Structure formats: C-alpha cells, structure tokens
mmCIF file of C-alpha atoms and ligand atoms in Angstrom:
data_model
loop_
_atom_site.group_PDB
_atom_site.id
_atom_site.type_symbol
_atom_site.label_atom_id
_atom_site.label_comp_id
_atom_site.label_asym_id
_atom_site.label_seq_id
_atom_site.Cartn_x
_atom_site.Cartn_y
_atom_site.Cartn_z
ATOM 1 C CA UNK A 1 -12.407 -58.201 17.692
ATOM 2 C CA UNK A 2 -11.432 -54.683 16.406
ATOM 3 C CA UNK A 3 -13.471 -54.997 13.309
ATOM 4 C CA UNK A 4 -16.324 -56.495 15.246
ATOM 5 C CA UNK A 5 -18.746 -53.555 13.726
ATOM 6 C CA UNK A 6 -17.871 -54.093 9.965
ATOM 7 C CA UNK A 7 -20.675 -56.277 7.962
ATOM 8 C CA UNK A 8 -19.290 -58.988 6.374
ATOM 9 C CA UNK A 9 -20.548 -57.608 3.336
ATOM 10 C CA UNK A 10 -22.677 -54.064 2.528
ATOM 11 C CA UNK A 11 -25.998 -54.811 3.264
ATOM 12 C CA UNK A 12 -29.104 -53.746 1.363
ATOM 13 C CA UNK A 13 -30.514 -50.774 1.552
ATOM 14 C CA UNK A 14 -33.619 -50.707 3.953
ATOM 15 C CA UNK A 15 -37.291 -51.383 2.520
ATOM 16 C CA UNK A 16 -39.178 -47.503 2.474
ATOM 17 C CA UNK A 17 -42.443 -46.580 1.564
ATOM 18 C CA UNK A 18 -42.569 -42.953 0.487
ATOM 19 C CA UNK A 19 -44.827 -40.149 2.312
ATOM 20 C CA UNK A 20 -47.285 -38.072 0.182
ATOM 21 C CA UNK A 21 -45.979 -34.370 0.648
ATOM 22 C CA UNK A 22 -43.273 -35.365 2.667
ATOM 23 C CA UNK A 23 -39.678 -36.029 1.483
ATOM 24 C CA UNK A 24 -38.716 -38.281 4.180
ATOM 25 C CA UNK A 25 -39.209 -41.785 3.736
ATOM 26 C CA UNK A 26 -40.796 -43.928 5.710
ATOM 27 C CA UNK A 27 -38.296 -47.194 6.902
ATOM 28 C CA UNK A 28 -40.280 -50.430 6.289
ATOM 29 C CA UNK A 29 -39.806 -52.805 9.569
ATOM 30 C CA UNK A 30 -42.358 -55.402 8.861
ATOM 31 C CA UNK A 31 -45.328 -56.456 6.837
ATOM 32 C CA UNK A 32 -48.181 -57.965 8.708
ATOM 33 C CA UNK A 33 -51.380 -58.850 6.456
ATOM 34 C CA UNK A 34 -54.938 -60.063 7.599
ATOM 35 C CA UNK A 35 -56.253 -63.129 6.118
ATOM 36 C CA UNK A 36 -60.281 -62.513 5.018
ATOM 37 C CA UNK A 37 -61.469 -60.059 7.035
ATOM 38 C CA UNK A 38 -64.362 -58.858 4.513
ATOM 39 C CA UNK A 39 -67.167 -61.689 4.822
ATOM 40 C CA UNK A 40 -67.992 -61.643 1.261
ATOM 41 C CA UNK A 41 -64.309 -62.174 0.395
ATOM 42 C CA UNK A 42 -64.105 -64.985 3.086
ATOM 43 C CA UNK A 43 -67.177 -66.368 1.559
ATOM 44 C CA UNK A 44 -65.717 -66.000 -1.969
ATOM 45 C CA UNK A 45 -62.835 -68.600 -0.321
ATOM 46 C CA UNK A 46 -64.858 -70.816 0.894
ATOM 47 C CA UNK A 47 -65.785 -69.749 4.964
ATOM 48 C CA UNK A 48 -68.640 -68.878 6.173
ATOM 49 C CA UNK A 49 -67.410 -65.401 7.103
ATOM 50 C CA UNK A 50 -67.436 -65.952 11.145
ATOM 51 C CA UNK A 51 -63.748 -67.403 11.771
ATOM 52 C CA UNK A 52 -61.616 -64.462 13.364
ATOM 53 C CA UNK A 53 -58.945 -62.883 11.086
ATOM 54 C CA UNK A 54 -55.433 -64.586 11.042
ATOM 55 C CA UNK A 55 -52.466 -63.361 10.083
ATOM 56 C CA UNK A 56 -49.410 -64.342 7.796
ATOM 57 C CA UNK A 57 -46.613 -62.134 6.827
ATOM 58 C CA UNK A 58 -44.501 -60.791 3.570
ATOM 59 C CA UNK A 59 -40.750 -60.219 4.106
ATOM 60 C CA UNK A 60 -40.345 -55.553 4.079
ATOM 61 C CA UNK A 61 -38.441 -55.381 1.083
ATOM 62 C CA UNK A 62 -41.720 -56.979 -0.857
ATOM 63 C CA UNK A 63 -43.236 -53.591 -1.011
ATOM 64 C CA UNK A 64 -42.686 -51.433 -4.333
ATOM 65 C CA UNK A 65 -43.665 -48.368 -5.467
ATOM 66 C CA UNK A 66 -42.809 -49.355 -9.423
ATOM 67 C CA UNK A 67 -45.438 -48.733 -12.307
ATOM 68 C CA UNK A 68 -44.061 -52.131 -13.607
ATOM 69 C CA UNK A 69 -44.345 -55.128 -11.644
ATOM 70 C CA UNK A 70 -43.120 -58.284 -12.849
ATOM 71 C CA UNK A 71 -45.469 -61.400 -13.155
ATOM 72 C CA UNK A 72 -43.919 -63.549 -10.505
ATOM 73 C CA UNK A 73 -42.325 -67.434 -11.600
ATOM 74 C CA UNK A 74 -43.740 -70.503 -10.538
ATOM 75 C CA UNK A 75 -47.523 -69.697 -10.705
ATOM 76 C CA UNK A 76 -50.317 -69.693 -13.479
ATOM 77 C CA UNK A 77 -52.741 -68.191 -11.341
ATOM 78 C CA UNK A 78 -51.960 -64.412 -9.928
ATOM 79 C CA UNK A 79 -54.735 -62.877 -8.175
ATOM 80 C CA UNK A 80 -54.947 -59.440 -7.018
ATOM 81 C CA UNK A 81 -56.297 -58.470 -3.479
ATOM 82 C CA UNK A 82 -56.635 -54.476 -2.796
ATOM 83 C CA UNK A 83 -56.215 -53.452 0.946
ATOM 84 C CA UNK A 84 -55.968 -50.206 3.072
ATOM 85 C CA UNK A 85 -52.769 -50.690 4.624
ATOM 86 C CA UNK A 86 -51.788 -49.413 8.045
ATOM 87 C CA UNK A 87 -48.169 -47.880 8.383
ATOM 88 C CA UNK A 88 -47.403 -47.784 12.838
ATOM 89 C CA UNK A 89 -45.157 -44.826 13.755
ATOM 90 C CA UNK A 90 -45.428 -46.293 17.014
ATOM 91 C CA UNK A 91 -45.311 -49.615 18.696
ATOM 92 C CA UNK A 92 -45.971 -52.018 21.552
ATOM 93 C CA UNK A 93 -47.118 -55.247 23.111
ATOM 94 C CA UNK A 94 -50.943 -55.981 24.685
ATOM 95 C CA UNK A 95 -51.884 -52.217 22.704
ATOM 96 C CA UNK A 96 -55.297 -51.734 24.264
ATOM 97 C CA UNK A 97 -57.340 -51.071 21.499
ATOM 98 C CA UNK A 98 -58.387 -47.680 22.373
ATOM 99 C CA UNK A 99 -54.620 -46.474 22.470
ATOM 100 C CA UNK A 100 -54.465 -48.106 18.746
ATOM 101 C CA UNK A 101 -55.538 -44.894 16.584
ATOM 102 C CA UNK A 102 -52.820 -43.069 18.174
ATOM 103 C CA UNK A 103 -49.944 -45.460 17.007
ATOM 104 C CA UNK A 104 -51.309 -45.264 13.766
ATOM 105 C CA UNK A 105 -48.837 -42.996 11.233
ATOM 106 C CA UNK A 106 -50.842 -43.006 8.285
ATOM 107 C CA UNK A 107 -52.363 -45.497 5.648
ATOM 108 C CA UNK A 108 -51.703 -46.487 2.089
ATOM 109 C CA UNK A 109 -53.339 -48.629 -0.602
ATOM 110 C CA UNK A 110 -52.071 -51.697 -1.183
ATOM 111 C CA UNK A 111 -52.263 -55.152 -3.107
ATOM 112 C CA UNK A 112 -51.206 -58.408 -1.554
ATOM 113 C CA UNK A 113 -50.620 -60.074 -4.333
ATOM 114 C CA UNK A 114 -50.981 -63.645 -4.061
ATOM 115 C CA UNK A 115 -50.183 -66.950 -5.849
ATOM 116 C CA UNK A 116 -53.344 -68.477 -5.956
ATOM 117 C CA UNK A 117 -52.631 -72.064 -7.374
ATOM 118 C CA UNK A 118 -50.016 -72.172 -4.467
ATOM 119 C CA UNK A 119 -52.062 -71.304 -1.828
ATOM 120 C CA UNK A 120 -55.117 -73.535 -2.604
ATOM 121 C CA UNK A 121 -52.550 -76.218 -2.735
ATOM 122 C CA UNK A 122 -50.866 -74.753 0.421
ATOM 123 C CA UNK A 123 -54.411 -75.265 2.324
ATOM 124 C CA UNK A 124 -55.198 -78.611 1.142
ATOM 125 C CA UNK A 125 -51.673 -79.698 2.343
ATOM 126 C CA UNK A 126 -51.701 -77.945 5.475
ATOM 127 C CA UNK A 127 -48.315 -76.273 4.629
ATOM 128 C CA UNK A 128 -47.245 -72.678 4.882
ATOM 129 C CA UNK A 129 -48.621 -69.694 2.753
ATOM 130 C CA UNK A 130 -44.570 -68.026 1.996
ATOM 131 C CA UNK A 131 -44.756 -69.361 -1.511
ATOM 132 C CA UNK A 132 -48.022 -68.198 -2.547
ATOM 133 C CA UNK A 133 -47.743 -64.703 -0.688
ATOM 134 C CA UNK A 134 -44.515 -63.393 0.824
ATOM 135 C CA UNK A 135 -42.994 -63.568 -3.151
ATOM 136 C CA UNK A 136 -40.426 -60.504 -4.423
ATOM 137 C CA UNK A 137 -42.847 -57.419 -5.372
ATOM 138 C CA UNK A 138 -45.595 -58.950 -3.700
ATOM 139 C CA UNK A 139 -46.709 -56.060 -2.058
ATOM 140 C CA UNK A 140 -47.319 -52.612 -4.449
ATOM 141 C CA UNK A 141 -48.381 -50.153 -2.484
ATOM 142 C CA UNK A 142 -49.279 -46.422 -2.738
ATOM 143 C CA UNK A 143 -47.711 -43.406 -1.130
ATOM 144 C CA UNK A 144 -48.296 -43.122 2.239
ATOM 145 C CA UNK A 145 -50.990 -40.247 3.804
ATOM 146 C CA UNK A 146 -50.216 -39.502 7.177
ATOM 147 C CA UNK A 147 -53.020 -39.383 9.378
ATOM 148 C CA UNK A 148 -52.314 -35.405 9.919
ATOM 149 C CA UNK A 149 -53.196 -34.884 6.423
ATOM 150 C CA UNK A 150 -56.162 -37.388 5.957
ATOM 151 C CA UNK A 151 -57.277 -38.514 9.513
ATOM 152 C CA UNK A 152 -58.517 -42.285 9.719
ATOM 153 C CA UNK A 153 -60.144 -43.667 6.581
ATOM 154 C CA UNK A 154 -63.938 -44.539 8.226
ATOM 155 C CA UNK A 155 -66.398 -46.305 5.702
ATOM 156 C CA UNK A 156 -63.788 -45.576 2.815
ATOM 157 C CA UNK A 157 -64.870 -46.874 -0.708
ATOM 158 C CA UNK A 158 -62.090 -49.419 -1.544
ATOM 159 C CA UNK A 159 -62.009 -50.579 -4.956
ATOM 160 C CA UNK A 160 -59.937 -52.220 -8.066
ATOM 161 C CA UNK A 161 -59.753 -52.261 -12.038
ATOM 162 C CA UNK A 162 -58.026 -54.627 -14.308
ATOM 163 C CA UNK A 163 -57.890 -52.535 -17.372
ATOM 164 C CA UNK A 164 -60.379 -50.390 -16.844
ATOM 165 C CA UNK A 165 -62.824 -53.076 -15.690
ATOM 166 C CA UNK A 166 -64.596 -52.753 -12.240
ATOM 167 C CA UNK A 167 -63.110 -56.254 -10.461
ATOM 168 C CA UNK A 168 -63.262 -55.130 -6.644
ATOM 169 C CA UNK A 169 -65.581 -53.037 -4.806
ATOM 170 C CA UNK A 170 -65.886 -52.486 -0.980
ATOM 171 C CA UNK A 171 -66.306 -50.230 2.017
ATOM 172 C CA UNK A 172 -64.038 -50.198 4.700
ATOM 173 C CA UNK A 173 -66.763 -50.625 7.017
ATOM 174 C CA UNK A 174 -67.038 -54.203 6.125
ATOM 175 C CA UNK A 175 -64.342 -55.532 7.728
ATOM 176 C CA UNK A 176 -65.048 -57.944 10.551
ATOM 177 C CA UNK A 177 -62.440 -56.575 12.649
ATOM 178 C CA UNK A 178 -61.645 -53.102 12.651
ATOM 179 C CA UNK A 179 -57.906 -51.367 12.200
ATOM 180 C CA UNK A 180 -58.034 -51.064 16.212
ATOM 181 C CA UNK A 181 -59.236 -54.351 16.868
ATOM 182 C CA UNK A 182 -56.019 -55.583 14.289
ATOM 183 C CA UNK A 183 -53.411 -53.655 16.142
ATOM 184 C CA UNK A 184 -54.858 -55.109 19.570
ATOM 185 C CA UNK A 185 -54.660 -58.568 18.395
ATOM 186 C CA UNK A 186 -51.466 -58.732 16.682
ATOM 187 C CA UNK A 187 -49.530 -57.078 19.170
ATOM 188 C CA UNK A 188 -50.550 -59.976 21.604
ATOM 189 C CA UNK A 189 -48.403 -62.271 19.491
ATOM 190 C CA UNK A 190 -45.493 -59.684 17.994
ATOM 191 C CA UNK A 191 -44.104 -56.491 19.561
ATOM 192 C CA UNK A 192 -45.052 -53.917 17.368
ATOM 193 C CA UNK A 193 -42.918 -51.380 15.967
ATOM 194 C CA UNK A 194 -43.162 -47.551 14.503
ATOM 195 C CA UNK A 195 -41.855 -49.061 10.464
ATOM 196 C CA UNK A 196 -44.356 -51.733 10.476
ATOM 197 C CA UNK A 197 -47.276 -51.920 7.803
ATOM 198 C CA UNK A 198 -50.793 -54.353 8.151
ATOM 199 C CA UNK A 199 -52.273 -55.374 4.923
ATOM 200 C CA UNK A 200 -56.264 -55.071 6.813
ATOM 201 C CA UNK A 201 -57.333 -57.682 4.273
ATOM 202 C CA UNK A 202 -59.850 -57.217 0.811
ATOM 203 C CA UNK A 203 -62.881 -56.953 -0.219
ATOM 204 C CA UNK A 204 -64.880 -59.463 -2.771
ATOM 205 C CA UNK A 205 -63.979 -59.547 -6.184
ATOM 206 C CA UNK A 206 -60.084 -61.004 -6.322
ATOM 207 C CA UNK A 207 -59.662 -62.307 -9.648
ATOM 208 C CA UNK A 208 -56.450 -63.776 -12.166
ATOM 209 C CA UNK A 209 -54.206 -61.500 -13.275
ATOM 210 C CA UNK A 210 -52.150 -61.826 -17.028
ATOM 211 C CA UNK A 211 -48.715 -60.205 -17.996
ATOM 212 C CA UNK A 212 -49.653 -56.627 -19.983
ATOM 213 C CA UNK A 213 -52.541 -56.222 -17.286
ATOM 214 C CA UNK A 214 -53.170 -52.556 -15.880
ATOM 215 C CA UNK A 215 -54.404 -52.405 -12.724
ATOM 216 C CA UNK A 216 -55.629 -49.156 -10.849
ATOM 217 C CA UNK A 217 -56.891 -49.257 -6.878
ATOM 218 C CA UNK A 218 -58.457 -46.148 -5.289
ATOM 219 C CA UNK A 219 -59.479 -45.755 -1.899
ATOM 220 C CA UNK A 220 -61.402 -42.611 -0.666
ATOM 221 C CA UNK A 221 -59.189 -39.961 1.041
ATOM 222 C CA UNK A 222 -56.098 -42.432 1.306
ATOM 223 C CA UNK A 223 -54.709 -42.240 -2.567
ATOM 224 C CA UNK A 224 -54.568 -44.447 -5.725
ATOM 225 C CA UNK A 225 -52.127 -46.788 -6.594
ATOM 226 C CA UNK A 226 -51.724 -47.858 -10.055
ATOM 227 C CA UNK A 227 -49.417 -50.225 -12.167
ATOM 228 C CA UNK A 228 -48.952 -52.660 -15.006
ATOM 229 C CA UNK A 229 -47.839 -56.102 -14.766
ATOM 230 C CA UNK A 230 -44.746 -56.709 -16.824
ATOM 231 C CA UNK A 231 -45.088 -59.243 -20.006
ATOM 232 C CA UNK A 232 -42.806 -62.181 -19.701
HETATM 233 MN MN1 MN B 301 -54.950 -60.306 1.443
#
C-alpha cells in the first residue's frame, strides 16, 4: 500500500491546445463534436436538415497543432470538415443556456477530420462512428483566442481551401443550433468541464482529401489554421 500513488508506468503527457498571446497552455479534457448542424451540410449527407444535432466524440490527445498531418491507415476516402470549436474554462450539468456564454474560454478553428468510406459504412450498419472519426490526429486545430481578446464569433465567415481552391464556405449564423443551445444540450447528458472543446459542426462543401494536400481554414476574428497532409 505504500506505493499506492506511483503509476504503474509514466503516463503521457496531457493533450493542450495552445492560447494565442498567452504562454500557458490550455489542458485538453475532452472533445465533444456536433454531427450536421449546418442544413446545407446535413443536406449534402443525405437529411433533410430538420433532425436536431447529435453528438459523437474524439479521444483529447486527437488534437494537433502540427503543419504536417499524416494521412490516416485504413481509409481511401479522407474528407475534411472545418468547424469553430468551443474551448469551456468552465463546466456543469443542466447549464441553462443563458449562463452558457459565460463558461465559454475562447474558440479555435478546427477540422474533424473524418474517414468517410468508414462512416458511410458505419451508418448503413448501424455501428459506431470511432473508426471513421475519433482516429490519431483527427482533430487539427488552431490556437486558441480567448474570448477577452476576440469576444464571441457572431455570423463569422467560416471557410476552407485545398490548395488554394475555395472547397468550404459558411457563416456561423447557419447553424441550426447555436454555441449556447450546444452547451445546454450536451451538458444534459455529460458533466461539463473547464478543458473540454465542441467541434459546433461544418458548413457545405466537405470534400476527399490526398497525401501532399495543403489545406488552409480561416474563420473571421477567431484565427487560421493551416497544414499539409503528409505523403505516404
Ligand atoms: Mn464534423
């Protein structure tokens, strides 16, 4: 019993996003994402666009900050998805969404990359999504702004390039439920903590992705996020 504090063996360093002007990092307790909460996207996959959000979830130490990102095994069909991502320096359970805002650190972009082949075959099977979305470096994400520095993001341009090309194009303000109505719903089912992150979900446009492929992601007053996707 005297050693009862000692790990059995070191364990790994904690997932952290870093802070624009800030040198303190910011620990990574969860990742929560939004499944089509744009209507065009949940058009684009097949919905009419009225279903409420649902969630699914990537394991924290998905997120990276890398310029290279390796093209993940065991898919032929990468797609990107660019998202304003909500980092919670606060927490709770049954947040009334009015109190949301104010649990709110800051925001980042982010892309929730996702295995497309395995997903579509995850849905026709009726079988989880972990495979086709909670993969290592599934998550790249920019640095984050606290809300201090750039408030909350309302009616922000979102958008994404694959070399240059225009691929994704949004506003904020199309998202069927809004970043208070998210925090509100999710922390019916989870107790939310300050370290957690919410992918909010993407706009229309997600397309394949190929090893050597640059991809660049804005969105208005939160940052840019940029990286290449490594060749096999
Ligand atoms: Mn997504």
């Amino acid at each position: 019993m005297s050693a009862a504090h000692d790990w059995l063996f070191d364990p790994l360093p904690r997932a952290a996003v870093e802070i624009a002007g800030e040198e303190r990092r910011f620990p990574v307790h969860r990742i929560y994402c939004v499944g089509q909460n744009y209507r065009a996207h949940a058009r684009e996959m097949g919905d009419s666009g009225r279903e409420p959000p649902f969630f699914f979830s990537k394991p924290a130490d998905a997120v990276t900050h890398d310029n290279s990102v390796p093209y993940p095994p065991m898919t032929g069909n990468l797609h990107h998805e660019v998202e304003l991502v909500v980092a919670l320096g606060g927490g709770g359970r049954s947040i009334d969404p009015t109190q949301a805002l104010s649990l709110v650190y800051g925001y980042a972009v982010g892309v929730d990359l996702t295995r497309r082949d395995l997903q579509a075959a995850a849905k026709k099977a009726g079988r989880p999504w972990t495979t086709a979305k909670g993969f290592d470096h599934s998550a790249p994400l920019s640095l984050l702004q606290p809300v201090v520095a750039g408030g909350h993001p309302a009616a922000a341009e979102i958008s994404l390039e694959v070399n240059g090309e225009p691929r994704q194009q949004g506003s904020t303000a199309d998202m069927t439920w809004s970043v208070p109505e998210i925090i509100a719903e999710l922390s019916k089912y989870f107790e939310l903590r300050a370290g957690d992150l919410i992918f909010t979900g993407t706009p229309p446009g997600v397309g394949p992705l190929s090893p050597g492929d640059v991809v660049a992601c804005e969105i208005e007053g939160v940052g840019r996020l940029g990286f290449r996707l490594q060749e096999s």
